[in-house]
Short mmCIF file of C-alpha atoms (C1' of nucleotides) in Angstrom, two decimals:
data_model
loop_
_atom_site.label_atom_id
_atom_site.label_comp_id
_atom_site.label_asym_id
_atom_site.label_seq_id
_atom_site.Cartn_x
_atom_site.Cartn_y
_atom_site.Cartn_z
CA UNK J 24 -18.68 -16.68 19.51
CA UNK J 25 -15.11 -15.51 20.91
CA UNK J 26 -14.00 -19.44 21.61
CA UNK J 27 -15.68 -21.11 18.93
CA UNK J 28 -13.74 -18.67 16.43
CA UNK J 29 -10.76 -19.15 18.50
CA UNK J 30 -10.81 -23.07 18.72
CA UNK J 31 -11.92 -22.59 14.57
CA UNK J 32 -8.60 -20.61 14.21
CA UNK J 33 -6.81 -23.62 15.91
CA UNK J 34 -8.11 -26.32 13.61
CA UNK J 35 -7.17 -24.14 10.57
CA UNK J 36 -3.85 -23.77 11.45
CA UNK J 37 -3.42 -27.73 12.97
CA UNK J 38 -5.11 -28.51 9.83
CA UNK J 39 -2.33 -26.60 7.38
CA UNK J 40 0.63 -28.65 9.19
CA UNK J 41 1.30 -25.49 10.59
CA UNK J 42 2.82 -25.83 14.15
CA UNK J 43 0.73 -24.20 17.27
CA UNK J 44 3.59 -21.60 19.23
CA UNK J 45 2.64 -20.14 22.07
CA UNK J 46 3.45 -16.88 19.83
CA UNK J 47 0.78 -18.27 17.59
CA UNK J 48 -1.89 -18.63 20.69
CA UNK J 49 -1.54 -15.59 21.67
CA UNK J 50 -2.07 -14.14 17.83
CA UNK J 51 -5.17 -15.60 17.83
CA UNK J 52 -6.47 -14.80 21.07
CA UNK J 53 -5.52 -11.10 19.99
CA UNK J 54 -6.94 -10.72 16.75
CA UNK J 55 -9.71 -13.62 16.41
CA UNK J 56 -12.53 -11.45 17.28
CA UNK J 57 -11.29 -8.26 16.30
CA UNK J 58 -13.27 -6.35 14.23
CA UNK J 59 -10.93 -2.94 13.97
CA UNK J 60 -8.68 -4.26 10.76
CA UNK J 61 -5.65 -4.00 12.65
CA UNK J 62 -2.18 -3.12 10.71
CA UNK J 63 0.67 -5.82 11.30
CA UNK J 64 2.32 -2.84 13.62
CA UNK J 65 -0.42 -2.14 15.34
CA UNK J 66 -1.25 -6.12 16.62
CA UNK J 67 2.28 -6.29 16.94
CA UNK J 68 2.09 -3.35 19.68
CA UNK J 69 -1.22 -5.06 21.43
CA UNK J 70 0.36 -8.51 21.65
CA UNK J 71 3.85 -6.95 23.09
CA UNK J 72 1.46 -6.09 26.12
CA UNK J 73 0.67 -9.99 26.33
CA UNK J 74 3.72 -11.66 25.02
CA UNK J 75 6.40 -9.25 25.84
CA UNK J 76 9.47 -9.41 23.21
CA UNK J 77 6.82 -11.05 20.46
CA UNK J 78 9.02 -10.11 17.01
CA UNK J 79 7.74 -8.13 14.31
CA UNK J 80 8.55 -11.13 12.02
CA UNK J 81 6.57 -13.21 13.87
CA UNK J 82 3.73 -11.37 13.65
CA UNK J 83 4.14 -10.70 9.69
CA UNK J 84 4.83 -14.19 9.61
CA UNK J 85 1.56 -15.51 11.37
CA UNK J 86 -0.69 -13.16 9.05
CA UNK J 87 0.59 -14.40 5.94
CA UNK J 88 -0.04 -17.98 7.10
CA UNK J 89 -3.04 -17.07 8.15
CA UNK J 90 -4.02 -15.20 4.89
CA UNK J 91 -2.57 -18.49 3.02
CA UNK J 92 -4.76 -21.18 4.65
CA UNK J 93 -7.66 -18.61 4.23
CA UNK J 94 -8.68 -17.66 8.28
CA UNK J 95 -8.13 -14.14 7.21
CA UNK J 96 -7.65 -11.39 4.85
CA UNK J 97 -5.19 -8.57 3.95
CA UNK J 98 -7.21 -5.62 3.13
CA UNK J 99 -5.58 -2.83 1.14
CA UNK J 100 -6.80 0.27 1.56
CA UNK J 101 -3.65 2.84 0.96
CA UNK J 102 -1.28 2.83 3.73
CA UNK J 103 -0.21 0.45 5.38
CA UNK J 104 -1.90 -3.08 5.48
CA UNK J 105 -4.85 -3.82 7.74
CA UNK J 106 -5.84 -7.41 8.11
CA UNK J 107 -9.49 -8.64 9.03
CA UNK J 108 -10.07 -12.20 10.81
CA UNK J 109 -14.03 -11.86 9.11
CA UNK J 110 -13.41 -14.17 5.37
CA UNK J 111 -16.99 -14.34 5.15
CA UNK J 112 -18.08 -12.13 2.20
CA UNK J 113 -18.48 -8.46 2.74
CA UNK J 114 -17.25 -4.75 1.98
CA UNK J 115 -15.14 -2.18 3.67
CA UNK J 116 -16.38 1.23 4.68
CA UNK J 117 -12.97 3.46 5.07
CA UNK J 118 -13.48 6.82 6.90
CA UNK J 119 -11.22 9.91 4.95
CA UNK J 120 -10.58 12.09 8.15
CA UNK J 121 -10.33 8.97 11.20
CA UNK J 122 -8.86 6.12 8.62
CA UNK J 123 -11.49 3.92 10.78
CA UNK J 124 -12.49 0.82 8.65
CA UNK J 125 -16.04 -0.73 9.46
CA UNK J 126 -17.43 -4.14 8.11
CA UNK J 127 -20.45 -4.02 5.85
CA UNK J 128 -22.54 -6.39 4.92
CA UNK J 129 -22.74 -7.26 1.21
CA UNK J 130 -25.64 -7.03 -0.70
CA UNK J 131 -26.83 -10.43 -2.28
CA UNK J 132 -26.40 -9.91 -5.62
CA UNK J 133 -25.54 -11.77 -8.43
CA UNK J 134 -22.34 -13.08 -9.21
CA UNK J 135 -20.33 -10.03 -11.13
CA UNK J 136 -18.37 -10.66 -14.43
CA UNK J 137 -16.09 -8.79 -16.41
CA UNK J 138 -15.69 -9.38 -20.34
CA UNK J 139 -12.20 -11.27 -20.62
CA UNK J 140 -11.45 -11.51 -17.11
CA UNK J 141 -11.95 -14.43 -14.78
CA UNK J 142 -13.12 -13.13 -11.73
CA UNK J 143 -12.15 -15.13 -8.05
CA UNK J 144 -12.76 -12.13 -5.98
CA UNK J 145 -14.90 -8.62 -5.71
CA UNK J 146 -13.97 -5.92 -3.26
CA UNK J 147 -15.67 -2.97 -2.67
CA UNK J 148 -15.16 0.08 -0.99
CA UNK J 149 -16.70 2.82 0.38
CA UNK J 150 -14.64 5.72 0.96
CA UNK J 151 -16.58 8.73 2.86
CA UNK J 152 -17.07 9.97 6.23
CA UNK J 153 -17.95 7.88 9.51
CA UNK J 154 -21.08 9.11 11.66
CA UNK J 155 -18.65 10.92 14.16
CA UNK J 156 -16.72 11.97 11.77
CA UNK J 157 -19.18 13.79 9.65
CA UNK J 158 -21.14 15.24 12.71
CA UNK J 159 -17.31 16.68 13.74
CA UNK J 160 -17.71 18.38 10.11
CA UNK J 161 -21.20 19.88 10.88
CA UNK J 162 -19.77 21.95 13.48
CA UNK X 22 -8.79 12.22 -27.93
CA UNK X 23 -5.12 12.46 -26.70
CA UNK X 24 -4.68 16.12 -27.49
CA UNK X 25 -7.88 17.23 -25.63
CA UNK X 26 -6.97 15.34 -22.95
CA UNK X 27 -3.61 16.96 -22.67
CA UNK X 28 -4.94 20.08 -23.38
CA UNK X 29 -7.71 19.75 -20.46
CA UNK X 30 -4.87 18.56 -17.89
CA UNK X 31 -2.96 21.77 -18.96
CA UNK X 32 -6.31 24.05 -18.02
CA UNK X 33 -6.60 22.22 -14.90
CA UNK X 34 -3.65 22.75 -14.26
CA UNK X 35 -3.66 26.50 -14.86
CA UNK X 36 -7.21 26.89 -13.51
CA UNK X 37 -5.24 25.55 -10.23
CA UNK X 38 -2.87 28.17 -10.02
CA UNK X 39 -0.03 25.68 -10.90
CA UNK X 40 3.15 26.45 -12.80
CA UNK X 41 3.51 24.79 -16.15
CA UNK X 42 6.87 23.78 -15.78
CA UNK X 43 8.60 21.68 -18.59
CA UNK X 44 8.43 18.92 -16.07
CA UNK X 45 5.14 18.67 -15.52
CA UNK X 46 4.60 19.42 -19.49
CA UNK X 47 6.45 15.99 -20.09
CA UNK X 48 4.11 14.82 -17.32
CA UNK X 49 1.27 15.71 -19.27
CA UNK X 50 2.20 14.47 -22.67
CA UNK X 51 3.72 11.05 -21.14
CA UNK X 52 0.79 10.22 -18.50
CA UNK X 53 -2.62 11.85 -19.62
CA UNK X 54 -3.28 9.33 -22.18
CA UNK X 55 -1.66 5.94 -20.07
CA UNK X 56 -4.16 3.30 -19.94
CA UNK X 57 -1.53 1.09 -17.83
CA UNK X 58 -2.32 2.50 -14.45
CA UNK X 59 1.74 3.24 -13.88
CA UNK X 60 3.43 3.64 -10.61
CA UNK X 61 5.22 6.42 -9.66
CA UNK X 62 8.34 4.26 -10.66
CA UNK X 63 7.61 3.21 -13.67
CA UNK X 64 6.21 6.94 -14.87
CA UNK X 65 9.51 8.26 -13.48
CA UNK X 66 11.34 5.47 -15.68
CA UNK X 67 9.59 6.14 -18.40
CA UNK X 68 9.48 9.82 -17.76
CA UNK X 69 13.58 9.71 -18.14
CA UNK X 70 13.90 8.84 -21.68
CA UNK X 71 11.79 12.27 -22.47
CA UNK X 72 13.15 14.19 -19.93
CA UNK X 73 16.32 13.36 -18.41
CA UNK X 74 17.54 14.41 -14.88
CA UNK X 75 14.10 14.54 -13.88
CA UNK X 76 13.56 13.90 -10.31
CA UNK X 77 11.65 11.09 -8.44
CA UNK X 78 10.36 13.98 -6.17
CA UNK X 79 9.07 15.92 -8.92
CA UNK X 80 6.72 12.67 -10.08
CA UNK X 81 5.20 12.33 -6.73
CA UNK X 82 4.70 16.19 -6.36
CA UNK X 83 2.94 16.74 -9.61
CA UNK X 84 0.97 12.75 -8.92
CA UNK X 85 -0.14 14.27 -5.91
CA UNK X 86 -0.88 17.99 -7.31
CA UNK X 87 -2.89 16.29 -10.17
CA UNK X 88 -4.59 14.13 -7.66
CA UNK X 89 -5.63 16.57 -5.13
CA UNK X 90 -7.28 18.94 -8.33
CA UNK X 91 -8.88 16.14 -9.22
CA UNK X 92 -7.26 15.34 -12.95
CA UNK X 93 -6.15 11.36 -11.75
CA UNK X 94 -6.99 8.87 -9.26
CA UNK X 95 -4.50 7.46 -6.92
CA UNK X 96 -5.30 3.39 -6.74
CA UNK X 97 -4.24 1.36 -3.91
CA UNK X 98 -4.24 -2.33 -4.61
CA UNK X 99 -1.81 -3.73 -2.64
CA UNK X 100 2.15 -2.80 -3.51
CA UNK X 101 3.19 0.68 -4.87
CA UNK X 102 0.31 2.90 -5.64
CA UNK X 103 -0.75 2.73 -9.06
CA UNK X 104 -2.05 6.28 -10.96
CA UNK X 105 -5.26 6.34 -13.48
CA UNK X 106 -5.50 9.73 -15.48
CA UNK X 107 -9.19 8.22 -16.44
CA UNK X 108 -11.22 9.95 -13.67
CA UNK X 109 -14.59 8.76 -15.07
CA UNK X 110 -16.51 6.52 -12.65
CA UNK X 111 -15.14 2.62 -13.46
CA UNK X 112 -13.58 0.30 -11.60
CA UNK X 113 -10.34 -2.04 -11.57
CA UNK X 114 -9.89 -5.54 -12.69
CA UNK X 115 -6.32 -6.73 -11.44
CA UNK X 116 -4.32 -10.06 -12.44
CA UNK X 117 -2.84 -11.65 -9.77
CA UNK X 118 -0.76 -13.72 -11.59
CA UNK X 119 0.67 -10.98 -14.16
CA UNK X 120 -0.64 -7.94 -11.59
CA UNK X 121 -1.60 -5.94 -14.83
CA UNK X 122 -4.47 -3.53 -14.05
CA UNK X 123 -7.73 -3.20 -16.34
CA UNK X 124 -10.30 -0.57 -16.52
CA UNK X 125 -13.89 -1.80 -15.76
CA UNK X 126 -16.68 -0.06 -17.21
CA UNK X 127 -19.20 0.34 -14.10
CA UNK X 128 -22.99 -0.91 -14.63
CA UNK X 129 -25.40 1.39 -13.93
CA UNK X 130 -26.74 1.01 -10.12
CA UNK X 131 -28.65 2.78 -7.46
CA UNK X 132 -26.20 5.04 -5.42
CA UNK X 133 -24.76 3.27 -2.65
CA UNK X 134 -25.99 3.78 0.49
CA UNK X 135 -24.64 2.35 3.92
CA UNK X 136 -26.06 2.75 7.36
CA UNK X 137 -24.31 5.51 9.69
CA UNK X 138 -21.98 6.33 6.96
CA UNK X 139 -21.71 8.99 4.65
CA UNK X 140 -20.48 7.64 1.41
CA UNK X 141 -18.63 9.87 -0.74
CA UNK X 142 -16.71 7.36 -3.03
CA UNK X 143 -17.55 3.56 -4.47
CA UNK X 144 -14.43 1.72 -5.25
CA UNK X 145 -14.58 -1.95 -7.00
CA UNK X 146 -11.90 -4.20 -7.54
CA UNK X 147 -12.15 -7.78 -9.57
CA UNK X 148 -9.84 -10.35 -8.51
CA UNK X 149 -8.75 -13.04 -10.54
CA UNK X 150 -6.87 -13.65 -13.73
CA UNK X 151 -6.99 -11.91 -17.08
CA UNK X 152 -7.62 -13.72 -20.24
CA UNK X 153 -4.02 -14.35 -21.11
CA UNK X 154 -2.99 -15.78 -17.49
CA UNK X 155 -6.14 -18.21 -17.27
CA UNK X 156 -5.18 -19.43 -20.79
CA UNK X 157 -1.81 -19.95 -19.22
CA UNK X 158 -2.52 -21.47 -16.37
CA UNK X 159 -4.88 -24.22 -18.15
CA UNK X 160 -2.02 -25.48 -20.24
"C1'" DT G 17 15.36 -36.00 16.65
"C1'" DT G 18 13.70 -33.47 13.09
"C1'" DT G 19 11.58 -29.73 11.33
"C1'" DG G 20 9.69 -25.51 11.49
"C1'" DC G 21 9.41 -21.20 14.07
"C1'" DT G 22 11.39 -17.36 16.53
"C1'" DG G 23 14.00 -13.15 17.36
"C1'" DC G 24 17.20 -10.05 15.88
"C1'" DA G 25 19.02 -6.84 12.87
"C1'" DA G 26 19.99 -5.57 8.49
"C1'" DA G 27 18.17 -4.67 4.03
"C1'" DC G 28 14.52 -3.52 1.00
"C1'" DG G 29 11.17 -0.74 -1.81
"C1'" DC G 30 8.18 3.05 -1.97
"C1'" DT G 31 7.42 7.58 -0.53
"C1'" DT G 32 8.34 11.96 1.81
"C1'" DT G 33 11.23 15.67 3.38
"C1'" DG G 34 14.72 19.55 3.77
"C1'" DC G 35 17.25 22.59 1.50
"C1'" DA G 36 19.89 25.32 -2.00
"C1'" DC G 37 19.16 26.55 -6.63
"C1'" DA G 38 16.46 27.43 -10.82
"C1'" DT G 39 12.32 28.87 -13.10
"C1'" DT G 40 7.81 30.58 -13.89
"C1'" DC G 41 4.72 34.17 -13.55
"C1'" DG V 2 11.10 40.25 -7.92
"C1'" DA V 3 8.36 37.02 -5.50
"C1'" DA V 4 6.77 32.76 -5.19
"C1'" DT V 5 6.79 28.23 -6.61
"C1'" DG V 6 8.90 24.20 -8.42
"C1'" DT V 7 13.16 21.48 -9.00
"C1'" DG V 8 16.90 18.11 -8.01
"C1'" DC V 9 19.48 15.81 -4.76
"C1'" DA V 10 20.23 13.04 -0.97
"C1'" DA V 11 18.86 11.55 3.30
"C1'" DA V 12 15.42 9.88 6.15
"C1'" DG V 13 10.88 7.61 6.99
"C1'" DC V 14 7.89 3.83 7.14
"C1'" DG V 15 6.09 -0.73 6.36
"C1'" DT V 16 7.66 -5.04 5.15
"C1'" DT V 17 10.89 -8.85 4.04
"C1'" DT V 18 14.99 -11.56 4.61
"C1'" DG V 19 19.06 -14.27 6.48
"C1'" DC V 20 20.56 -16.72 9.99
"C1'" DA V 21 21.68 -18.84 14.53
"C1'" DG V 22 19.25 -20.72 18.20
"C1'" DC V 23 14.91 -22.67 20.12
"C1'" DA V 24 10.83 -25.36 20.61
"C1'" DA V 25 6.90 -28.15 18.81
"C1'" DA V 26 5.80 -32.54 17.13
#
DNA sequence: TTTGCTGCAAACGCTTTGCACATTC
DNA sequence: GAATGTGCAAAGCGTTTGCAGCAAA
């Protein structure tokens, strides 16, 4: 799963003309399989451990091409941005007290639509407490 | 429908122990009605030409205030947080060509329910173009 | 060789903060 | 009179930008 998403990651971006850096490698190595919805700051800190002197830019940079040519998402959730390499469809469960963001799987449903709008996307969001979270509460 | 609205934001905010200060009068009268879903900004802008000298700082207090009692909604879609005094259970439709926000009357459904998560809030958000921006963009 | 990408640092926009003063209760 | 709220300005944070140099194709 890790390399094929990986090697995927590579064709997308050979595939938008964009050029493969080694800065670029090493974003994708970092964040391909990550399922924590990193911010920009926070991947930028990880990959400083691998790629020492990796620039902030570079790392904004990356995302938005990757958000462009569609390998991943920006999620905004308040705060600042988290990005999630997982475009295929599904929702976002935000904890209130850890700010922990887990995947979950979308209910098949039909398609929604909205009276004078023309819809290309549906989030959805579930704000609440995580398991740990609301067990810490209990107490 | 205006006045009682105004009138219920000025109980809440004496049932909250909060001072009804001129400022957050002009609040009141300027915001509890707004179907635009304003930033900050643009209330503060706005908020100027009834009340000049007011602060920025005094905007975000009261947002916040009036958010935390529960009388309006903080929205975060991605740029400056956006403020709904409609605290009714809808959801969002949001251009992304003209980034205009739209109330969305919510269909009746089952609760929500998600595995190891305890869901307090359901947030939706369409993506795609309102009716004036996809008549645009087919020209 | 030609682009496009990188790093740096400065600038940006939104939001929060600290503090002296004013105002509400 | 005792809090509480206000305005101001500065600082905070996440993000973007401009540009000279570098590296991928």
């Amino acid at each position: 799963m890790a390399e094929s998403d990986q090697a995927k990651w590579v064709e997308a971006l050979r595939g938008a003309g964009l050029r493969l850096t080694r800065q670029r490698l090493a974003m994708v190595e970092c964040f391909a399989d990550d399922v924590s919805h990193p911010t920009a700051q926070a991947l930028h800190a990880r990959l400083c451990a691998r790629f020492p002197g990796i620039s902030v830019a570079t790392v904004y940079n990356t995302l938005s091409a990757l958000t462009a040519i569609g390998a991943c998402r920006k999620l905004e959730l308040g705060g600042a941005s988290r990005f999630d390499p997982n475009v295929t469809p599904h929702d976002h469960a935000v904890c209130d007290d850890c700010g922990r963001v887990r995947d979950v799987q979308r209910a098949r449903r039909a398609a929604a639509t909205v009276p004078g709008f023309e819809v290309h996307r549906v989030e959805r969001v579930f704000r609440g407490l995580c398991a740990q979270c609301a067990r810490a509460a209990r107490v």
